[in-house]
């Protein structure tokens, strides 16, 4: 299975001024198309720091996504940083500049130099779009540069799904129980050893009235996942089983 990393850019995240909301959405989309999100890094608005992390992540993961630092203001430096990581120049896209000018003309708002920064792209990058999202997403090799605004980030994931989907997917099953985690810990250790192709997780529901612990089974092989689920169910007392999903 392919692997991915996310690089979250922004002083506002590191200082708690903004609550990060994009990783969960990204992780779910990647899971649905068979890509494992393996690493998430949060960095400040510093060109050298961003560039260093981009280079580290793109060399160890199949795809890398950046979130944040894309816009017209002084702290929107992600494009500059990614260009620095690749040793490329930041250039003005005539196509995107035309879009910016048309947008401001339509709204009747002044066109500033800051607004035109939105037309800056990385030399040799690709611009991705579909019928639903008119504003392009910048991609260079295996790095995809996304905005930090959650609503826009989510919209752009539709474009990336089309770009990255290859017919792969994960299988996910869950067993809900009344068991305490400590009571089934040894069983889970053994199951993890016996079923190495399956990622097994245990999640306690504090003061849960409908179940106490949920055990999840994820993997790319449906048969292997099913065997792990069956082994767990067979090892737990029927009175402790709530449901299998």
mmCIF file of C-alpha atoms in Angstrom:
data_model
loop_
_atom_site.group_PDB
_atom_site.id
_atom_site.type_symbol
_atom_site.label_atom_id
_atom_site.label_comp_id
_atom_site.label_asym_id
_atom_site.label_seq_id
_atom_site.Cartn_x
_atom_site.Cartn_y
_atom_site.Cartn_z
ATOM 1 C CA UNK A 1 0.000 0.000 0.000
ATOM 2 C CA UNK A 2 1.105 3.555 -0.700
ATOM 3 C CA UNK A 3 2.032 5.883 2.156
ATOM 4 C CA UNK A 4 1.380 9.570 2.783
ATOM 5 C CA UNK A 5 2.497 12.363 5.081
ATOM 6 C CA UNK A 6 0.845 15.652 6.003
ATOM 7 C CA UNK A 7 2.730 18.864 6.734
ATOM 8 C CA UNK A 8 0.612 21.386 8.624
ATOM 9 C CA UNK A 9 1.964 24.922 8.314
ATOM 10 C CA UNK A 10 1.055 27.775 10.622
ATOM 11 C CA UNK A 11 2.026 29.647 13.753
ATOM 12 C CA UNK A 12 -1.687 29.849 14.534
ATOM 13 C CA UNK A 13 -1.867 26.068 14.965
ATOM 14 C CA UNK A 14 1.236 25.880 17.148
ATOM 15 C CA UNK A 15 0.000 28.675 19.416
ATOM 16 C CA UNK A 16 -3.516 27.272 19.745
ATOM 17 C CA UNK A 17 -5.198 30.222 18.032
ATOM 18 C CA UNK A 18 -6.665 27.907 15.401
ATOM 19 C CA UNK A 19 -7.757 24.317 15.927
ATOM 20 C CA UNK A 20 -6.358 22.055 13.200
ATOM 21 C CA UNK A 21 -9.242 20.429 11.320
ATOM 22 C CA UNK A 22 -7.792 19.072 8.085
ATOM 23 C CA UNK A 23 -5.841 15.978 9.115
ATOM 24 C CA UNK A 24 -8.903 13.901 10.004
ATOM 25 C CA UNK A 25 -10.598 14.745 6.689
ATOM 26 C CA UNK A 26 -7.423 13.920 4.771
ATOM 27 C CA UNK A 27 -6.897 10.661 6.658
ATOM 28 C CA UNK A 28 -10.422 9.460 5.897
ATOM 29 C CA UNK A 29 -10.087 10.243 2.188
ATOM 30 C CA UNK A 30 -6.726 8.478 1.973
ATOM 31 C CA UNK A 31 -8.062 5.426 3.813
ATOM 32 C CA UNK A 32 -10.921 5.179 1.315
ATOM 33 C CA UNK A 33 -8.506 5.033 -1.642
ATOM 34 C CA UNK A 34 -5.992 2.675 -0.053
ATOM 35 C CA UNK A 35 -3.275 5.100 1.070
ATOM 36 C CA UNK A 36 -1.903 4.983 4.619
ATOM 37 C CA UNK A 37 -1.303 8.310 6.358
ATOM 38 C CA UNK A 38 1.918 7.541 8.227
ATOM 39 C CA UNK A 39 3.099 10.871 9.547
ATOM 40 C CA UNK A 40 1.792 14.325 10.477
ATOM 41 C CA UNK A 41 4.186 17.220 11.135
ATOM 42 C CA UNK A 42 3.257 20.720 12.306
ATOM 43 C CA UNK A 43 5.701 23.548 11.587
ATOM 44 C CA UNK A 44 5.805 27.340 12.017
ATOM 45 C CA UNK A 45 5.760 29.884 9.208
ATOM 46 C CA UNK A 46 9.478 29.572 8.442
ATOM 47 C CA UNK A 47 10.755 28.923 4.926
ATOM 48 C CA UNK A 48 13.799 26.868 5.921
ATOM 49 C CA UNK A 49 11.839 24.739 8.404
ATOM 50 C CA UNK A 50 9.070 24.019 5.901
ATOM 51 C CA UNK A 51 11.559 23.213 3.131
ATOM 52 C CA UNK A 52 13.534 20.853 5.373
ATOM 53 C CA UNK A 53 10.405 18.920 6.340
ATOM 54 C CA UNK A 54 9.134 18.785 2.744
ATOM 55 C CA UNK A 55 12.400 17.208 1.619
ATOM 56 C CA UNK A 56 12.415 14.730 4.501
ATOM 57 C CA UNK A 57 8.820 13.659 3.918
ATOM 58 C CA UNK A 58 8.830 13.472 0.117
ATOM 59 C CA UNK A 59 11.809 11.144 0.214
ATOM 60 C CA UNK A 60 10.163 8.676 2.591
ATOM 61 C CA UNK A 61 6.499 8.726 1.517
ATOM 62 C CA UNK A 62 4.686 8.173 -1.764
ATOM 63 C CA UNK A 63 2.678 11.386 -1.440
ATOM 64 C CA UNK A 64 2.955 14.501 0.732
ATOM 65 C CA UNK A 65 0.274 17.085 1.443
ATOM 66 C CA UNK A 66 0.873 20.550 2.848
ATOM 67 C CA UNK A 67 -1.920 22.473 4.551
ATOM 68 C CA UNK A 68 -1.784 26.198 5.249
ATOM 69 C CA UNK A 69 0.359 29.149 4.280
ATOM 70 C CA UNK A 70 -1.283 29.661 0.874
ATOM 71 C CA UNK A 71 -2.682 33.131 0.276
ATOM 72 C CA UNK A 72 -1.875 36.816 -0.258
ATOM 73 C CA UNK A 73 -0.490 37.847 3.154
ATOM 74 C CA UNK A 74 3.070 38.143 4.470
ATOM 75 C CA UNK A 75 2.934 34.838 6.370
ATOM 76 C CA UNK A 76 1.668 32.832 3.379
ATOM 77 C CA UNK A 77 5.051 31.378 2.460
ATOM 78 C CA UNK A 78 4.365 27.704 1.752
ATOM 79 C CA UNK A 79 4.741 27.998 -2.025
ATOM 80 C CA UNK A 80 8.059 29.809 -1.577
ATOM 81 C CA UNK A 81 9.202 27.143 0.881
ATOM 82 C CA UNK A 82 8.223 24.198 -1.331
ATOM 83 C CA UNK A 83 9.965 25.863 -4.278
ATOM 84 C CA UNK A 84 13.062 26.225 -2.094
ATOM 85 C CA UNK A 85 12.858 22.535 -1.168
ATOM 86 C CA UNK A 86 12.901 21.542 -4.843
ATOM 87 C CA UNK A 87 15.470 24.135 -5.853
ATOM 88 C CA UNK A 88 12.928 25.759 -8.173
ATOM 89 C CA UNK A 89 11.871 29.340 -8.846
ATOM 90 C CA UNK A 90 8.526 30.876 -7.962
ATOM 91 C CA UNK A 91 6.975 32.165 -11.186
ATOM 92 C CA UNK A 92 3.788 33.957 -12.143
ATOM 93 C CA UNK A 93 1.178 31.810 -13.910
ATOM 94 C CA UNK A 94 -0.486 33.743 -16.723
ATOM 95 C CA UNK A 95 -3.451 31.376 -16.534
ATOM 96 C CA UNK A 96 -4.003 31.897 -12.815
ATOM 97 C CA UNK A 97 -3.335 35.640 -13.045
ATOM 98 C CA UNK A 98 -6.126 35.872 -15.608
ATOM 99 C CA UNK A 99 -8.426 34.079 -13.151
ATOM 100 C CA UNK A 100 -7.477 36.480 -10.340
ATOM 101 C CA UNK A 101 -8.074 39.531 -12.524
ATOM 102 C CA UNK A 102 -11.449 38.216 -13.719
ATOM 103 C CA UNK A 103 -12.500 37.415 -10.158
ATOM 104 C CA UNK A 104 -11.756 40.945 -8.925
ATOM 105 C CA UNK A 105 -13.359 42.523 -11.991
ATOM 106 C CA UNK A 106 -16.521 40.511 -11.426
ATOM 107 C CA UNK A 107 -16.690 41.484 -7.751
ATOM 108 C CA UNK A 108 -15.726 45.078 -8.436
ATOM 109 C CA UNK A 109 -12.900 44.998 -5.887
ATOM 110 C CA UNK A 110 -9.462 46.628 -6.271
ATOM 111 C CA UNK A 111 -6.690 44.409 -7.615
ATOM 112 C CA UNK A 112 -3.622 44.734 -5.384
ATOM 113 C CA UNK A 113 -0.121 43.341 -5.700
ATOM 114 C CA UNK A 114 -0.950 41.134 -2.716
ATOM 115 C CA UNK A 115 -3.930 39.658 -4.556
ATOM 116 C CA UNK A 116 -1.743 38.887 -7.560
ATOM 117 C CA UNK A 117 0.481 36.758 -5.300
ATOM 118 C CA UNK A 118 -2.283 34.171 -5.619
ATOM 119 C CA UNK A 119 -1.058 33.642 -9.194
ATOM 120 C CA UNK A 120 2.402 32.579 -8.033
ATOM 121 C CA UNK A 121 3.287 28.951 -8.733
ATOM 122 C CA UNK A 122 6.402 26.802 -8.636
ATOM 123 C CA UNK A 123 8.428 26.401 -11.807
ATOM 124 C CA UNK A 124 7.542 23.050 -13.379
ATOM 125 C CA UNK A 125 4.515 22.427 -11.157
ATOM 126 C CA UNK A 126 1.134 21.142 -12.298
ATOM 127 C CA UNK A 127 -2.245 22.818 -11.763
ATOM 128 C CA UNK A 128 -5.028 20.374 -10.901
ATOM 129 C CA UNK A 129 -8.739 21.137 -11.107
ATOM 130 C CA UNK A 130 -12.084 19.577 -11.882
ATOM 131 C CA UNK A 131 -15.538 20.823 -12.834
ATOM 132 C CA UNK A 132 -16.533 21.426 -9.206
ATOM 133 C CA UNK A 133 -13.405 23.279 -8.040
ATOM 134 C CA UNK A 134 -12.389 26.047 -10.428
ATOM 135 C CA UNK A 135 -9.385 27.289 -8.432
ATOM 136 C CA UNK A 136 -6.408 25.030 -9.194
ATOM 137 C CA UNK A 137 -4.404 22.955 -6.729
ATOM 138 C CA UNK A 138 -0.642 23.118 -7.135
ATOM 139 C CA UNK A 139 1.301 19.849 -7.363
ATOM 140 C CA UNK A 140 5.007 19.266 -7.876
ATOM 141 C CA UNK A 141 6.224 15.681 -8.224
ATOM 142 C CA UNK A 142 4.686 13.897 -5.201
ATOM 143 C CA UNK A 143 3.887 17.035 -3.166
ATOM 144 C CA UNK A 144 0.427 18.633 -3.148
ATOM 145 C CA UNK A 145 0.054 22.180 -1.804
ATOM 146 C CA UNK A 146 -3.306 22.872 -0.161
ATOM 147 C CA UNK A 147 -4.822 25.830 1.702
ATOM 148 C CA UNK A 148 -5.457 25.672 5.426
ATOM 149 C CA UNK A 149 -9.068 26.902 5.386
ATOM 150 C CA UNK A 150 -11.005 23.690 6.197
ATOM 151 C CA UNK A 151 -13.905 24.321 3.810
ATOM 152 C CA UNK A 152 -11.584 24.932 0.854
ATOM 153 C CA UNK A 153 -9.236 22.116 1.888
ATOM 154 C CA UNK A 154 -12.135 19.656 1.867
ATOM 155 C CA UNK A 155 -13.310 20.799 -1.564
ATOM 156 C CA UNK A 156 -9.852 20.347 -3.043
ATOM 157 C CA UNK A 157 -9.605 16.788 -1.742
ATOM 158 C CA UNK A 158 -12.137 15.842 -4.412
ATOM 159 C CA UNK A 159 -9.612 16.824 -7.072
ATOM 160 C CA UNK A 160 -6.866 14.850 -5.345
ATOM 161 C CA UNK A 161 -9.065 11.777 -5.001
ATOM 162 C CA UNK A 162 -9.390 11.736 -8.793
ATOM 163 C CA UNK A 163 -5.638 12.216 -9.130
ATOM 164 C CA UNK A 164 -4.581 9.510 -6.663
ATOM 165 C CA UNK A 165 -7.257 6.795 -6.740
ATOM 166 C CA UNK A 166 -6.064 3.531 -8.293
ATOM 167 C CA UNK A 167 -8.823 1.138 -7.347
ATOM 168 C CA UNK A 168 -7.181 0.224 -4.049
ATOM 169 C CA UNK A 169 -9.005 0.334 -0.733
ATOM 170 C CA UNK A 170 -8.822 -0.814 2.851
ATOM 171 C CA UNK A 171 -11.217 -3.164 4.601
ATOM 172 C CA UNK A 172 -12.392 -1.995 8.022
ATOM 173 C CA UNK A 173 -14.307 -4.094 10.563
ATOM 174 C CA UNK A 174 -15.212 -3.427 14.186
ATOM 175 C CA UNK A 175 -16.315 -5.513 17.165
ATOM 176 C CA UNK A 176 -18.126 -3.759 20.030
ATOM 177 C CA UNK A 177 -17.775 -5.358 23.458
ATOM 178 C CA UNK A 178 -18.440 -4.965 27.179
ATOM 179 C CA UNK A 179 -14.841 -5.994 27.890
ATOM 180 C CA UNK A 180 -12.375 -3.894 29.859
ATOM 181 C CA UNK A 181 -9.226 -3.236 27.847
ATOM 182 C CA UNK A 182 -7.069 -4.823 30.538
ATOM 183 C CA UNK A 183 -9.100 -8.033 30.309
ATOM 184 C CA UNK A 184 -8.414 -8.474 26.587
ATOM 185 C CA UNK A 185 -4.947 -6.919 26.349
ATOM 186 C CA UNK A 186 -3.105 -10.252 26.162
ATOM 187 C CA UNK A 187 -5.558 -11.537 23.564
ATOM 188 C CA UNK A 188 -4.945 -8.459 21.410
ATOM 189 C CA UNK A 189 -1.170 -8.892 21.690
ATOM 190 C CA UNK A 190 -1.554 -12.464 20.441
ATOM 191 C CA UNK A 191 -3.926 -11.512 17.628
ATOM 192 C CA UNK A 192 -1.546 -8.803 16.438
ATOM 193 C CA UNK A 193 1.254 -11.379 16.301
ATOM 194 C CA UNK A 194 -0.910 -14.001 14.574
ATOM 195 C CA UNK A 195 -2.349 -11.593 11.983
ATOM 196 C CA UNK A 196 0.501 -9.266 10.931
ATOM 197 C CA UNK A 197 -1.354 -8.031 7.821
ATOM 198 C CA UNK A 198 -4.132 -6.569 9.976
ATOM 199 C CA UNK A 199 -3.927 -3.351 11.984
ATOM 200 C CA UNK A 200 -5.791 -3.970 15.243
ATOM 201 C CA UNK A 201 -6.900 -1.076 17.454
ATOM 202 C CA UNK A 202 -8.620 -0.886 20.834
ATOM 203 C CA UNK A 203 -10.735 2.129 21.799
ATOM 204 C CA UNK A 204 -12.347 2.632 25.194
ATOM 205 C CA UNK A 205 -15.667 4.483 25.418
ATOM 206 C CA UNK A 206 -15.684 6.313 28.726
ATOM 207 C CA UNK A 207 -18.922 5.605 30.615
ATOM 208 C CA UNK A 208 -20.380 4.011 27.516
ATOM 209 C CA UNK A 209 -23.941 2.752 27.855
ATOM 210 C CA UNK A 210 -24.132 0.913 24.518
ATOM 211 C CA UNK A 211 -20.641 -0.657 24.623
ATOM 212 C CA UNK A 212 -17.424 -0.357 26.605
ATOM 213 C CA UNK A 213 -14.573 -1.130 24.191
ATOM 214 C CA UNK A 214 -14.462 -1.120 20.388
ATOM 215 C CA UNK A 215 -11.879 -3.284 18.628
ATOM 216 C CA UNK A 216 -11.100 -2.331 15.026
ATOM 217 C CA UNK A 217 -9.513 -4.468 12.312
ATOM 218 C CA UNK A 218 -8.105 -2.714 9.230
ATOM 219 C CA UNK A 219 -6.165 -4.062 6.272
ATOM 220 C CA UNK A 220 -5.871 -4.355 2.534
ATOM 221 C CA UNK A 221 -6.731 -8.083 2.484
ATOM 222 C CA UNK A 222 -10.411 -8.808 3.171
ATOM 223 C CA UNK A 223 -9.742 -12.478 3.954
ATOM 224 C CA UNK A 224 -7.011 -11.632 6.476
ATOM 225 C CA UNK A 225 -9.221 -9.061 8.193
ATOM 226 C CA UNK A 226 -12.101 -11.528 8.385
ATOM 227 C CA UNK A 227 -9.879 -14.190 9.931
ATOM 228 C CA UNK A 228 -8.658 -11.791 12.609
ATOM 229 C CA UNK A 229 -12.219 -10.752 13.456
ATOM 230 C CA UNK A 230 -13.319 -14.385 13.669
ATOM 231 C CA UNK A 231 -10.408 -15.249 15.960
ATOM 232 C CA UNK A 232 -11.259 -12.396 18.316
ATOM 233 C CA UNK A 233 -14.976 -13.220 18.423
ATOM 234 C CA UNK A 234 -14.208 -16.877 19.124
ATOM 235 C CA UNK A 235 -11.969 -15.936 22.051
ATOM 236 C CA UNK A 236 -14.431 -13.601 23.798
ATOM 237 C CA UNK A 237 -17.323 -14.802 25.947
ATOM 238 C CA UNK A 238 -20.664 -14.356 24.135
ATOM 239 C CA UNK A 239 -22.030 -12.254 27.014
ATOM 240 C CA UNK A 240 -19.255 -9.714 26.399
ATOM 241 C CA UNK A 241 -20.024 -9.260 22.690
ATOM 242 C CA UNK A 242 -22.335 -6.403 21.707
ATOM 243 C CA UNK A 243 -22.156 -6.500 17.912
ATOM 244 C CA UNK A 244 -19.861 -7.104 14.953
ATOM 245 C CA UNK A 245 -19.767 -4.510 12.181
#
